[in-house]
PDB file of N, CA and C in Angstrom:
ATOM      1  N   UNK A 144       0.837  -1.168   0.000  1.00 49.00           N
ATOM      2  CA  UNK A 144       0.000   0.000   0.000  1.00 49.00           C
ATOM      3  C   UNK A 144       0.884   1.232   0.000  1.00 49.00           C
ATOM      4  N   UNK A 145       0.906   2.218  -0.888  1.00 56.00           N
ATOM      5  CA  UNK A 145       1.716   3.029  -1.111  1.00 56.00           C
ATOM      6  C   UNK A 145       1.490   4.343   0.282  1.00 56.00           C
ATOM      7  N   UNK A 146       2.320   4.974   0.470  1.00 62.00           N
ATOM      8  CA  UNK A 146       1.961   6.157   1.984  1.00 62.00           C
ATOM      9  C   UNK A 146       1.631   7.266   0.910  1.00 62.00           C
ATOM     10  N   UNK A 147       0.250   7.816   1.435  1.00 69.00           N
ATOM     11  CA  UNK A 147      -0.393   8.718   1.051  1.00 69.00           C
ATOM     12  C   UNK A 147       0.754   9.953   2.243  1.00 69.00           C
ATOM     13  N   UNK A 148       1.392  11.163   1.523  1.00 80.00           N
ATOM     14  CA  UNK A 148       2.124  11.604   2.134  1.00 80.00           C
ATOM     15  C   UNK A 148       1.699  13.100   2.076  1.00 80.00           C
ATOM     16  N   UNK A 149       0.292  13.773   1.220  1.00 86.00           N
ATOM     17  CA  UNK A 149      -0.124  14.835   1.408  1.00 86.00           C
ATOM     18  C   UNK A 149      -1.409  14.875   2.070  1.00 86.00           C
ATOM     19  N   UNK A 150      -1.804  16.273   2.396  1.00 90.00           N
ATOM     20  CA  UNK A 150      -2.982  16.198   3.454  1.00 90.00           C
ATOM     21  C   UNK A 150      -4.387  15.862   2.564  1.00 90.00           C
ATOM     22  N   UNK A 151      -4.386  16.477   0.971  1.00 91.00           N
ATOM     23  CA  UNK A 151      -5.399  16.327   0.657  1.00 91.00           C
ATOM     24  C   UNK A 151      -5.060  15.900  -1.060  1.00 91.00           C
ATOM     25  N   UNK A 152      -6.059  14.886  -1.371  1.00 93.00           N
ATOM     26  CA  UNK A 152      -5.821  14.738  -2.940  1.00 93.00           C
ATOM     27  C   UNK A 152      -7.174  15.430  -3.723  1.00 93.00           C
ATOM     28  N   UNK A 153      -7.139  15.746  -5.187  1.00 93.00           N
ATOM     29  CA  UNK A 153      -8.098  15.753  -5.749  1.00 93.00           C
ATOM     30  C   UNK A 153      -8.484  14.368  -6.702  1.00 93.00           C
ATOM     31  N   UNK A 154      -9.911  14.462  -6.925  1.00 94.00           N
ATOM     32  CA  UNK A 154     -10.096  12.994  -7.791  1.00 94.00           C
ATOM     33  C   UNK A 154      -9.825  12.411  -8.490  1.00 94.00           C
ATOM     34  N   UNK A 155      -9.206  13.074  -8.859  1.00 94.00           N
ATOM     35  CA  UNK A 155      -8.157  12.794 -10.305  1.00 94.00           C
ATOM     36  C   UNK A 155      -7.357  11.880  -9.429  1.00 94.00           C
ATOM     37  N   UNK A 156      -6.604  12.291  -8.614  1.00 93.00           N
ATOM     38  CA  UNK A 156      -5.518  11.676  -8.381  1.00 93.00           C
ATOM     39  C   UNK A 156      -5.794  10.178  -7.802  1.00 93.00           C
ATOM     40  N   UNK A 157      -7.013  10.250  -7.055  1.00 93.00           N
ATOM     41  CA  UNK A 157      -7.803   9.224  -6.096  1.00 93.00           C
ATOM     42  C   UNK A 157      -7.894   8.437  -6.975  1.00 93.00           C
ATOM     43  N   UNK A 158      -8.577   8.511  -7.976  1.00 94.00           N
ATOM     44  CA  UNK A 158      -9.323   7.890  -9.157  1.00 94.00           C
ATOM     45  C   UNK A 158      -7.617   7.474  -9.580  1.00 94.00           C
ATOM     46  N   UNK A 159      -6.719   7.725  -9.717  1.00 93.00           N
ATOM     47  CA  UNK A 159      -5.849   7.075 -10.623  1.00 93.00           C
ATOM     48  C   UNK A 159      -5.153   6.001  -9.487  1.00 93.00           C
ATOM     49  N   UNK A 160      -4.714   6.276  -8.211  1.00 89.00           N
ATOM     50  CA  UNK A 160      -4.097   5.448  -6.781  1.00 89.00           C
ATOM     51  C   UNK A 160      -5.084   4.458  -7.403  1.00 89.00           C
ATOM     52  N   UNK A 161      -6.755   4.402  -7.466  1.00 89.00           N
ATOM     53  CA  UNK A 161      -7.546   3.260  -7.057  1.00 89.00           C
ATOM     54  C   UNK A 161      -7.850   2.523  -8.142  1.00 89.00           C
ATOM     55  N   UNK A 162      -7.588   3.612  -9.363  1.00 90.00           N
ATOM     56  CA  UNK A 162      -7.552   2.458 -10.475  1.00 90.00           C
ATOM     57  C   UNK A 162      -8.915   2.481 -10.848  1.00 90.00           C
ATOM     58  N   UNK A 163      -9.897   3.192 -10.561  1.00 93.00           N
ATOM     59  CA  UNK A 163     -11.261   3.453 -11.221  1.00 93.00           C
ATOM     60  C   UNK A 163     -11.375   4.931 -11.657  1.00 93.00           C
ATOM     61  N   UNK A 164     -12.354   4.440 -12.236  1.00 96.00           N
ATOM     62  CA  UNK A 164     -13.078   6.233 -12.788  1.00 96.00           C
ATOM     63  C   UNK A 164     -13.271   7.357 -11.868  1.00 96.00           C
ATOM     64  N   UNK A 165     -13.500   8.772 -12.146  1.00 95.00           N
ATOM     65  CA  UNK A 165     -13.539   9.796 -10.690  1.00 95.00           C
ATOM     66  C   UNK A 165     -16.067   9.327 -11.066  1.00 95.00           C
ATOM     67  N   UNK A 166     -16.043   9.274 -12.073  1.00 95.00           N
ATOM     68  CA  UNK A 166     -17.426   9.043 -12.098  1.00 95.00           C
ATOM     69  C   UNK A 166     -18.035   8.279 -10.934  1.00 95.00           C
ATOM     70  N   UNK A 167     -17.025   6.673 -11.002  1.00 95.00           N
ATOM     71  CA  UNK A 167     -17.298   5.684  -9.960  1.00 95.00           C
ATOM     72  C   UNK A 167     -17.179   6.554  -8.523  1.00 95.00           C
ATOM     73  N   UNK A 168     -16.445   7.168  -8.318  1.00 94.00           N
ATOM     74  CA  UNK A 168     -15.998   7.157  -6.938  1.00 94.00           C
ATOM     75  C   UNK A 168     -17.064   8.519  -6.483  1.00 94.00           C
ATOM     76  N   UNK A 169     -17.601   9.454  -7.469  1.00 94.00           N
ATOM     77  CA  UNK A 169     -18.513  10.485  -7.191  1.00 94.00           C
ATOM     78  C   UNK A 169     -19.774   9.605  -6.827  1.00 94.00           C
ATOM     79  N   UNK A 170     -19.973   8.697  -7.503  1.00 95.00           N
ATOM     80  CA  UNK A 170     -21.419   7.207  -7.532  1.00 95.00           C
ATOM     81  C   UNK A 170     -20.938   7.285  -6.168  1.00 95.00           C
ATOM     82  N   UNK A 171     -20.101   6.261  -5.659  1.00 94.00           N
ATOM     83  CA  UNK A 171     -20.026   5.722  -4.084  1.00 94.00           C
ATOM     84  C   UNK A 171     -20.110   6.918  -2.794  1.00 94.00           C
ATOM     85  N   UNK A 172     -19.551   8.212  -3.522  1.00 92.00           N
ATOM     86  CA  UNK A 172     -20.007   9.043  -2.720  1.00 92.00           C
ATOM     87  C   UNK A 172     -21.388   9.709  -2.217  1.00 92.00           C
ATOM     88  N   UNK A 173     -21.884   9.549  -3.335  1.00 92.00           N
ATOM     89  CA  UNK A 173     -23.555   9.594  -3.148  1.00 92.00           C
ATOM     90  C   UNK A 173     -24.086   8.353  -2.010  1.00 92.00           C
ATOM     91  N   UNK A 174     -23.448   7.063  -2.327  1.00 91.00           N
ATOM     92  CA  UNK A 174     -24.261   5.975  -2.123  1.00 91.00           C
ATOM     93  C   UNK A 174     -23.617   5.822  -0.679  1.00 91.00           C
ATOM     94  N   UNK A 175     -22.772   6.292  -0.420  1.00 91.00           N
ATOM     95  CA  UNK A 175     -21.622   5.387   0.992  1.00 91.00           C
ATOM     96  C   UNK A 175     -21.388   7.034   1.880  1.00 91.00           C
ATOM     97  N   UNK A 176     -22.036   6.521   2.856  1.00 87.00           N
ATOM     98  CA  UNK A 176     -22.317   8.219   3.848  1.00 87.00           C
ATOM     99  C   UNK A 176     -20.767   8.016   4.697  1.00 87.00           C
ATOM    100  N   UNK A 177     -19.815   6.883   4.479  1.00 88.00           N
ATOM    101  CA  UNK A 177     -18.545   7.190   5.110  1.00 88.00           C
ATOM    102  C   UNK A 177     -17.707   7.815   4.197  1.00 88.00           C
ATOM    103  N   UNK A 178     -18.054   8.136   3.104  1.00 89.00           N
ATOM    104  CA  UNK A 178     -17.074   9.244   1.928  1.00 89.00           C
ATOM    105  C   UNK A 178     -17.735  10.422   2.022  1.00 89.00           C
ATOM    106  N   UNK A 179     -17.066  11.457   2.337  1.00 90.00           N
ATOM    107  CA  UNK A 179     -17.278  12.661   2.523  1.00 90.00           C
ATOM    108  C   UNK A 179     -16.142  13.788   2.724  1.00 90.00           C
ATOM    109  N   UNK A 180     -16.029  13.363   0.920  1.00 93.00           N
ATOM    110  CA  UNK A 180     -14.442  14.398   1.131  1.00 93.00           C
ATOM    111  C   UNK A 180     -14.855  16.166   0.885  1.00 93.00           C
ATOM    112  N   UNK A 181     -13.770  17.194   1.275  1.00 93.00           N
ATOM    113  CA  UNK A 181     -13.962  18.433   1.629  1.00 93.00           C
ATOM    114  C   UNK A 181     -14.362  18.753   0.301  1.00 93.00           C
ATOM    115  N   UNK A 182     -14.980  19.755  -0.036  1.00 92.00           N
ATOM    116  CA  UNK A 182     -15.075  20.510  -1.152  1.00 92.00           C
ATOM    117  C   UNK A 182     -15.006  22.255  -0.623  1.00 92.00           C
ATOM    118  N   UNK A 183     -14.274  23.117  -1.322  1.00 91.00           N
ATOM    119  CA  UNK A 183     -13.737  24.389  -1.599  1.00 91.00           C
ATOM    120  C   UNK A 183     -14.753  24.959  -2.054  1.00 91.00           C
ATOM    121  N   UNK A 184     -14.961  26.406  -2.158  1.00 93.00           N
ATOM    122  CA  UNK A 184     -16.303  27.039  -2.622  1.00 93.00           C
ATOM    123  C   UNK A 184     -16.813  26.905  -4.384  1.00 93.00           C
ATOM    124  N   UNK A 185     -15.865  26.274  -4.812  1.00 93.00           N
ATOM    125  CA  UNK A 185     -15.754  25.764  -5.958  1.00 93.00           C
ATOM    126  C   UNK A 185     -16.825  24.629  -6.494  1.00 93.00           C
ATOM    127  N   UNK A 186     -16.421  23.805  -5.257  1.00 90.00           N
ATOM    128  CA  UNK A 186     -17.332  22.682  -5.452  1.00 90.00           C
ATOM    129  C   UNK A 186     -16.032  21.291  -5.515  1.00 90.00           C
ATOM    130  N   UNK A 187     -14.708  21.765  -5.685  1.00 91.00           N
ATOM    131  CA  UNK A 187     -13.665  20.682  -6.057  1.00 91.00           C
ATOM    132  C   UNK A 187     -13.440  20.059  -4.905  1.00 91.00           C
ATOM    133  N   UNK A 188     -13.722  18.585  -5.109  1.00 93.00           N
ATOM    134  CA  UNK A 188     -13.454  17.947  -4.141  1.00 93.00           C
ATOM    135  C   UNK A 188     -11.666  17.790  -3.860  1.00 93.00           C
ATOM    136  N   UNK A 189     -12.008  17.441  -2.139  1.00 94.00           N
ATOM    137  CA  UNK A 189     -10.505  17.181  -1.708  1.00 94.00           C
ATOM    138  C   UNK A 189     -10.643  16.291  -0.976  1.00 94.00           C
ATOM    139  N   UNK A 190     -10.023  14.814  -1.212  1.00 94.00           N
ATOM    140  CA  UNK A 190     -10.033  13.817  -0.572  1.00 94.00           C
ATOM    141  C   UNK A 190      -8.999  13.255   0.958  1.00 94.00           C
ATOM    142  N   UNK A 191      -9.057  13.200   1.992  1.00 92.00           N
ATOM    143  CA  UNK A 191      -7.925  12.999   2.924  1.00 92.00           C
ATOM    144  C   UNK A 191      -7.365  11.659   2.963  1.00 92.00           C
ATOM    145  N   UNK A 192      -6.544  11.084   3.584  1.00 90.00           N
ATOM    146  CA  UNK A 192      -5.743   9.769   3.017  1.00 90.00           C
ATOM    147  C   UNK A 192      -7.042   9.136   3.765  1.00 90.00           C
ATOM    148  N   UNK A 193      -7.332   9.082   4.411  1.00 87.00           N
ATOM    149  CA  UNK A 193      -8.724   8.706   5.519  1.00 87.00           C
ATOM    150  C   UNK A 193     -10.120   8.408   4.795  1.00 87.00           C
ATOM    151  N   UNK A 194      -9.953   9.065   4.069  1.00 91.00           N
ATOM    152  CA  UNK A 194     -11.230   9.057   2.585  1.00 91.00           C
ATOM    153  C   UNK A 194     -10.753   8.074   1.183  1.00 91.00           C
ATOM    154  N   UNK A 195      -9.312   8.036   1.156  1.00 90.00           N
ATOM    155  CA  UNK A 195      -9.019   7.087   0.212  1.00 90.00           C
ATOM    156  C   UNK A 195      -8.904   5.853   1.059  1.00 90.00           C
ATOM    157  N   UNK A 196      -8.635   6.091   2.177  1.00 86.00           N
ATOM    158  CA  UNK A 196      -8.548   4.505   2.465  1.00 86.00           C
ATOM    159  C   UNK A 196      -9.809   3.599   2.597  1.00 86.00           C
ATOM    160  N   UNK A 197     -11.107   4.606   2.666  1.00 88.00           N
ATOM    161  CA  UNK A 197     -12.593   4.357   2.751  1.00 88.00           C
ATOM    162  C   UNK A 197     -12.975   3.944   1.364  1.00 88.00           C
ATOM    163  N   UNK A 198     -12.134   4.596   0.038  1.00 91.00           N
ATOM    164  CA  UNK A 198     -12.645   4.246  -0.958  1.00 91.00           C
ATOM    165  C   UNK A 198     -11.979   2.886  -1.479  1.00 91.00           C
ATOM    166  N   UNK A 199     -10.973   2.700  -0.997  1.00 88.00           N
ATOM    167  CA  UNK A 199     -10.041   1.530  -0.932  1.00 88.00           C
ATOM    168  C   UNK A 199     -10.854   0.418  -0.601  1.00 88.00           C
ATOM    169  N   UNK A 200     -11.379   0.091   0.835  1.00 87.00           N
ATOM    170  CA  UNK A 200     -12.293  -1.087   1.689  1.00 87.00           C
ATOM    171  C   UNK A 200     -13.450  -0.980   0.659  1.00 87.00           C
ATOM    172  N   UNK A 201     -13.999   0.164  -0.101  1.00 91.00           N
ATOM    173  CA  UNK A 201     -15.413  -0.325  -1.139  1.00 91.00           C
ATOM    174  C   UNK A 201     -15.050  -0.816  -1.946  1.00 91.00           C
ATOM    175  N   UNK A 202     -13.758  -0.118  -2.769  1.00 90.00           N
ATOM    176  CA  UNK A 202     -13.562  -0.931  -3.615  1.00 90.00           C
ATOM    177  C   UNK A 202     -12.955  -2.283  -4.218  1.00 90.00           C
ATOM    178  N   UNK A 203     -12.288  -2.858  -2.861  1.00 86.00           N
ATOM    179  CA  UNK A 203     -12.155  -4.368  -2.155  1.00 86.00           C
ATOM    180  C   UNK A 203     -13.572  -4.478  -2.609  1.00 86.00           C
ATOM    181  N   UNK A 204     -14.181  -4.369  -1.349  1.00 89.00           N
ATOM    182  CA  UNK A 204     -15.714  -5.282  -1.251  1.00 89.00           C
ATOM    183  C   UNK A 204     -16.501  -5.037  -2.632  1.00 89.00           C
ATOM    184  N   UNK A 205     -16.753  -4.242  -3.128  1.00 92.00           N
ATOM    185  CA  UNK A 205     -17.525  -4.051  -4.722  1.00 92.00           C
ATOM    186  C   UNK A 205     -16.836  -4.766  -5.931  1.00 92.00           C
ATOM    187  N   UNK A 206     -15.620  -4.176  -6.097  1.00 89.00           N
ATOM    188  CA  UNK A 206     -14.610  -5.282  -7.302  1.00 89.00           C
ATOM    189  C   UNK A 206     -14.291  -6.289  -6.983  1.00 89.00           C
ATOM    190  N   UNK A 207     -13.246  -6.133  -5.690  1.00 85.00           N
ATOM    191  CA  UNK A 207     -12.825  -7.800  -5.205  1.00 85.00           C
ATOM    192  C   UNK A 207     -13.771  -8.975  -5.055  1.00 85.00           C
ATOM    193  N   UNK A 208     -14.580  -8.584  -3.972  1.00 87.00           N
ATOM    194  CA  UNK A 208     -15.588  -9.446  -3.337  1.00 87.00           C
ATOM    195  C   UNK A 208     -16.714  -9.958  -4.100  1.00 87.00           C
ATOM    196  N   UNK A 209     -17.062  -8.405  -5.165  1.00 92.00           N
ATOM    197  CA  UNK A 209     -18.329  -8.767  -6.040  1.00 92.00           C
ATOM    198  C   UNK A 209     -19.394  -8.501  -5.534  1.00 92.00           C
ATOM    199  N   UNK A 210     -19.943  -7.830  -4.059  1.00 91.00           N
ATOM    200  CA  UNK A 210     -20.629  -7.049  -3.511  1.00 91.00           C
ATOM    201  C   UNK A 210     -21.247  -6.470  -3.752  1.00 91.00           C
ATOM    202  N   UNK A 211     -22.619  -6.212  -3.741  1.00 94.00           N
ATOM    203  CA  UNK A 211     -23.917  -5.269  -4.440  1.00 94.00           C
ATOM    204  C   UNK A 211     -23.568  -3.920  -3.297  1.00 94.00           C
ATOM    205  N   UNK A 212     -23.422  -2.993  -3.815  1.00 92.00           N
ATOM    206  CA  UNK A 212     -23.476  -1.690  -2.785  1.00 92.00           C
ATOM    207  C   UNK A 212     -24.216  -1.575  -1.549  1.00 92.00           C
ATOM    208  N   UNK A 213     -25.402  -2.367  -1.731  1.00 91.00           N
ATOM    209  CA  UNK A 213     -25.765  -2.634  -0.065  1.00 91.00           C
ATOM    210  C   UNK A 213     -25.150  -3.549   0.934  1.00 91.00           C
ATOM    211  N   UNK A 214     -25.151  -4.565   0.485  1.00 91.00           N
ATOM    212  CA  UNK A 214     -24.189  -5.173   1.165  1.00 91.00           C
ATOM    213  C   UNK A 214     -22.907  -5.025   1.467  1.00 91.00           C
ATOM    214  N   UNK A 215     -22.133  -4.071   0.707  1.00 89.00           N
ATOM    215  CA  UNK A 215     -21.222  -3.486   1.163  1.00 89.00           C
ATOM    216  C   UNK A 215     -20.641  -2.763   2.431  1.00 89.00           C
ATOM    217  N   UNK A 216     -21.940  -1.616   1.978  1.00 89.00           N
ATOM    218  CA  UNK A 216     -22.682  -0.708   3.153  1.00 89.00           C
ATOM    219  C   UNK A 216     -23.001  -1.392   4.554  1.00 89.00           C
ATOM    220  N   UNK A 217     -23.183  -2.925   4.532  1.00 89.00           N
ATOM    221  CA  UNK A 217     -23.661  -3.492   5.660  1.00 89.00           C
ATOM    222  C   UNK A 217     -22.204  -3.799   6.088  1.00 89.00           C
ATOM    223  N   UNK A 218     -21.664  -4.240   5.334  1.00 86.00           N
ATOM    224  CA  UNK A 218     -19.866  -5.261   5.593  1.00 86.00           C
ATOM    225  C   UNK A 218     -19.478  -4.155   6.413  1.00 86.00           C
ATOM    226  N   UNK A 219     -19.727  -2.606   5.743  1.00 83.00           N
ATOM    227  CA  UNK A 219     -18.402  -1.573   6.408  1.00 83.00           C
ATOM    228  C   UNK A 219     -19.336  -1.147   8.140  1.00 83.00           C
ATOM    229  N   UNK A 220     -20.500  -1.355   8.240  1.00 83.00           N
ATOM    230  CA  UNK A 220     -20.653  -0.904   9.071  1.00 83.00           C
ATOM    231  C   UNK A 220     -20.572  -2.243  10.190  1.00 83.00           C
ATOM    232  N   UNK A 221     -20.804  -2.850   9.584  1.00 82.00           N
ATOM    233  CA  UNK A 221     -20.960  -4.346  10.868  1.00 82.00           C
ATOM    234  C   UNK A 221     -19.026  -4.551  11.326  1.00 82.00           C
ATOM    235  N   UNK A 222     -18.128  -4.658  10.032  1.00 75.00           N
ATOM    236  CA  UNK A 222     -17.089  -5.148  10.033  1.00 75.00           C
ATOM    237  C   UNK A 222     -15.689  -4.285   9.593  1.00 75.00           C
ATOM    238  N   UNK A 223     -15.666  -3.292  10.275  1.00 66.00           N
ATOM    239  CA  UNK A 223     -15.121  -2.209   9.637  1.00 66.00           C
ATOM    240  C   UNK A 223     -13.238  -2.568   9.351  1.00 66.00           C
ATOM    241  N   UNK A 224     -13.264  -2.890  10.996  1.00 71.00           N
ATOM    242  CA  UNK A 224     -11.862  -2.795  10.573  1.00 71.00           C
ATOM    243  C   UNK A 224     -10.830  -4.226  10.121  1.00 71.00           C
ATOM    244  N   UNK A 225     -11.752  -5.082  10.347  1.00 74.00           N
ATOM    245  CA  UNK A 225     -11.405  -6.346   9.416  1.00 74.00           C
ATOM    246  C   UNK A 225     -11.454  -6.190   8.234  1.00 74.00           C
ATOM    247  N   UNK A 226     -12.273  -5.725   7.660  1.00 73.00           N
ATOM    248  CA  UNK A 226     -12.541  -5.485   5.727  1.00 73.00           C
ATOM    249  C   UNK A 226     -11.298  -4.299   5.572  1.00 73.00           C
ATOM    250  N   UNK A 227     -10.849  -3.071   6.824  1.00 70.00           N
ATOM    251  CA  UNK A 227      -9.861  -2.553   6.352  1.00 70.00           C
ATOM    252  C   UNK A 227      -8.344  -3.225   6.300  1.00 70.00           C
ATOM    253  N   UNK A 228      -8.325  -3.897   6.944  1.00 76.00           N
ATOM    254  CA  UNK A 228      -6.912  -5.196   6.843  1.00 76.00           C
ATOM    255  C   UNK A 228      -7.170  -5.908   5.910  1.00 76.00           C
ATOM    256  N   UNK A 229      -8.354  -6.546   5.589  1.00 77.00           N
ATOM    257  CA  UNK A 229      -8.016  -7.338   4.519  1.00 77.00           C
ATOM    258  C   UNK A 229      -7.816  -6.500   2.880  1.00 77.00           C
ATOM    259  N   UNK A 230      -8.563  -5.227   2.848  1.00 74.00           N
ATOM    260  CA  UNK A 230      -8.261  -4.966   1.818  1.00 74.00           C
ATOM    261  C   UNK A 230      -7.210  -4.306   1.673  1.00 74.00           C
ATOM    262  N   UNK A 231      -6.336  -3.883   2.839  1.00 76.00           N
ATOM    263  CA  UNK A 231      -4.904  -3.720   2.360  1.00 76.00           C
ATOM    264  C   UNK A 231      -3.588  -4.814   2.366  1.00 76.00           C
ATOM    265  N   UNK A 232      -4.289  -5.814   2.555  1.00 81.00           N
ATOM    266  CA  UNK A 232      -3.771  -7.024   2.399  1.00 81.00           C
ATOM    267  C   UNK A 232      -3.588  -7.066   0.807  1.00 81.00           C
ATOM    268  N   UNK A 233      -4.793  -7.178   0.353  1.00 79.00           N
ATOM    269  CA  UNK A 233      -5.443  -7.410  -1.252  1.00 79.00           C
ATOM    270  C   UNK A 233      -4.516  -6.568  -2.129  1.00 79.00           C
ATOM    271  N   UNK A 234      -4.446  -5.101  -1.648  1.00 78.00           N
ATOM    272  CA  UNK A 234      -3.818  -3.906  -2.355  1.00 78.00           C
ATOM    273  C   UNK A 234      -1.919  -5.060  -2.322  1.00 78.00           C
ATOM    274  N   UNK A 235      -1.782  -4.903  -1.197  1.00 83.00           N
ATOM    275  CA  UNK A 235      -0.358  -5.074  -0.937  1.00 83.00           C
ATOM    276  C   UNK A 235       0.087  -6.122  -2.016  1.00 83.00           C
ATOM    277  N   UNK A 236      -0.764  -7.572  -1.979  1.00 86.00           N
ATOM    278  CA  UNK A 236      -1.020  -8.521  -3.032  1.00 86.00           C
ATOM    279  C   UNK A 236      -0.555  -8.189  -4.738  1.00 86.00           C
ATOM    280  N   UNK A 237      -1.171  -6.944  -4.910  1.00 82.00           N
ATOM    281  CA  UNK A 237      -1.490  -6.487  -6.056  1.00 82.00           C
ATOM    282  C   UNK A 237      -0.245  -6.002  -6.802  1.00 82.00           C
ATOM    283  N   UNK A 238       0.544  -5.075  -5.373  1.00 84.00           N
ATOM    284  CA  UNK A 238       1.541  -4.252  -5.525  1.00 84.00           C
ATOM    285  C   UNK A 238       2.570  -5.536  -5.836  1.00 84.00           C
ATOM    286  N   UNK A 239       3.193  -6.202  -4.964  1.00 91.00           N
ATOM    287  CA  UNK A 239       3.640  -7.369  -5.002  1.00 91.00           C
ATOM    288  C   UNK A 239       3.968  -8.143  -6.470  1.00 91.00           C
ATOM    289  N   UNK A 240       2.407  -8.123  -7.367  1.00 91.00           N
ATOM    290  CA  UNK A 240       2.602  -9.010  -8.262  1.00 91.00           C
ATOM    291  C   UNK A 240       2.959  -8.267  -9.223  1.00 91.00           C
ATOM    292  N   UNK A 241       2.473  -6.978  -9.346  1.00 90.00           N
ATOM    293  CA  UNK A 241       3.111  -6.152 -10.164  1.00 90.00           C
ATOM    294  C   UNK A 241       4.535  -5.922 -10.142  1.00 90.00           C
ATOM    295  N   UNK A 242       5.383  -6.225  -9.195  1.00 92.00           N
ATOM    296  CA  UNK A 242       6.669  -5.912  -9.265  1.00 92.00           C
ATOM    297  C   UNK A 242       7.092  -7.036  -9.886  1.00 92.00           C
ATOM    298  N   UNK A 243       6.956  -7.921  -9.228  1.00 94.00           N
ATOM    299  CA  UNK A 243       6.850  -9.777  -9.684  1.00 94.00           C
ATOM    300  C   UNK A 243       6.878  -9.573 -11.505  1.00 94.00           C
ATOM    301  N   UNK A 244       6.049  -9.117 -11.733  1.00 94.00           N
ATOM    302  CA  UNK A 244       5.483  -8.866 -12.840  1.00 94.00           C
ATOM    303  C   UNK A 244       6.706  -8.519 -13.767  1.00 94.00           C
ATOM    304  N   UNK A 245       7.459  -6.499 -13.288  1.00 93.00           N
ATOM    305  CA  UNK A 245       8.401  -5.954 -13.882  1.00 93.00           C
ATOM    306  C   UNK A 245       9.602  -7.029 -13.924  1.00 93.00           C
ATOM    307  N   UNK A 246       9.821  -7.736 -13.263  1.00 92.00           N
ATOM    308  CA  UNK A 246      11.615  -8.407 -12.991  1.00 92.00           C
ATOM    309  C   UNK A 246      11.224  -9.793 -13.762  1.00 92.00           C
ATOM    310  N   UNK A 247       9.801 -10.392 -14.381  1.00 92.00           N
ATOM    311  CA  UNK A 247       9.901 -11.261 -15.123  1.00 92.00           C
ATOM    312  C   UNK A 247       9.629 -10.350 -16.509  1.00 92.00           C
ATOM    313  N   UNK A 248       9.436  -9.447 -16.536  1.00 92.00           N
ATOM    314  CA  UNK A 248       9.612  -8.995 -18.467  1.00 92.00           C
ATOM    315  C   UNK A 248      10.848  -8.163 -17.882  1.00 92.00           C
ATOM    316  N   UNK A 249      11.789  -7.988 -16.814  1.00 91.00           N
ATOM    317  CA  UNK A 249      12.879  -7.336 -17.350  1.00 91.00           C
ATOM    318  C   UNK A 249      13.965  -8.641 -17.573  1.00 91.00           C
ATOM    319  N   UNK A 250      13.717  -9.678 -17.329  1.00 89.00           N
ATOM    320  CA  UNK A 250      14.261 -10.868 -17.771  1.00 89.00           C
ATOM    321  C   UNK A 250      14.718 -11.509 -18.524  1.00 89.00           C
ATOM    322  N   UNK A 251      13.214 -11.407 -19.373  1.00 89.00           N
ATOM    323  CA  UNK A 251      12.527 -11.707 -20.466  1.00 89.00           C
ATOM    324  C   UNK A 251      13.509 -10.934 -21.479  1.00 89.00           C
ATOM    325  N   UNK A 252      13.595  -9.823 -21.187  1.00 89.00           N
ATOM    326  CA  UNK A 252      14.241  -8.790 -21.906  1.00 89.00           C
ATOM    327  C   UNK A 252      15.803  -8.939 -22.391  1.00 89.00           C
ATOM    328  N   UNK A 253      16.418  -9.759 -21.121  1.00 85.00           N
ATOM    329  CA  UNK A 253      17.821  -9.847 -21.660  1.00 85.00           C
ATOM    330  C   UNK A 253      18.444 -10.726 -22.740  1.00 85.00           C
ATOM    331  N   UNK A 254      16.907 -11.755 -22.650  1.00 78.00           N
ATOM    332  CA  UNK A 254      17.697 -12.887 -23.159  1.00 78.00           C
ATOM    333  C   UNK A 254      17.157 -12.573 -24.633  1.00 78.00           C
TER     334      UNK A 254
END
């Protein structure tokens, strides 16, 4: 799981860490009353690492798991901080194979 090392992101950036659309993650914000990132008089949202890590555990349970948004909604409130370990388990997994990944095509490459 990479360290979120500023105080606030915009969606853009969220949306690219999580690997979905900023559309999706405006959807879950409507639907999931634990996302509630700042917005400026603008209207531009600003997400805190605290808010990505919320969008992180949905999007475990919705992509990973395969989870209908209610049931989601039930997982995070019944099981909060188990679904947050496991889905940075999942992330870590991910990161992992992707490196896995680079050192077998930089391999690949020499020969």
């Amino acid at each position: 799981m990479e360290k979120l090392e500023k105080k606030y992101y915009k969606i853009s950036e969220v949306a690219e860490m999580i690997g979905l659309p900023a559309s999706t993650l405006r959807f879950w914000e409507s639907r999931f009353t634990i996302i509630s990132p700042r917005r400026n008089s603008r209207g531009t949202r600003f997400y805190t690492p605290s808010d990505v890590d919320k969008l992180r555990m949905v999007a475990y349970l919705v992509k990973e798991k395969g989870l209908r948004l209610e049931a989601a909604q039930e997982q995070l409130k019944n099981n909060h901080t188990g679904i947050s370990r496991k889905a940075q388990a999942i992330e870590r997994l991910h990161q992992i194979r992707g490196q896995l990944q680079a050192l077998l095509d930089s391999l690949h490459s020499l020969r």
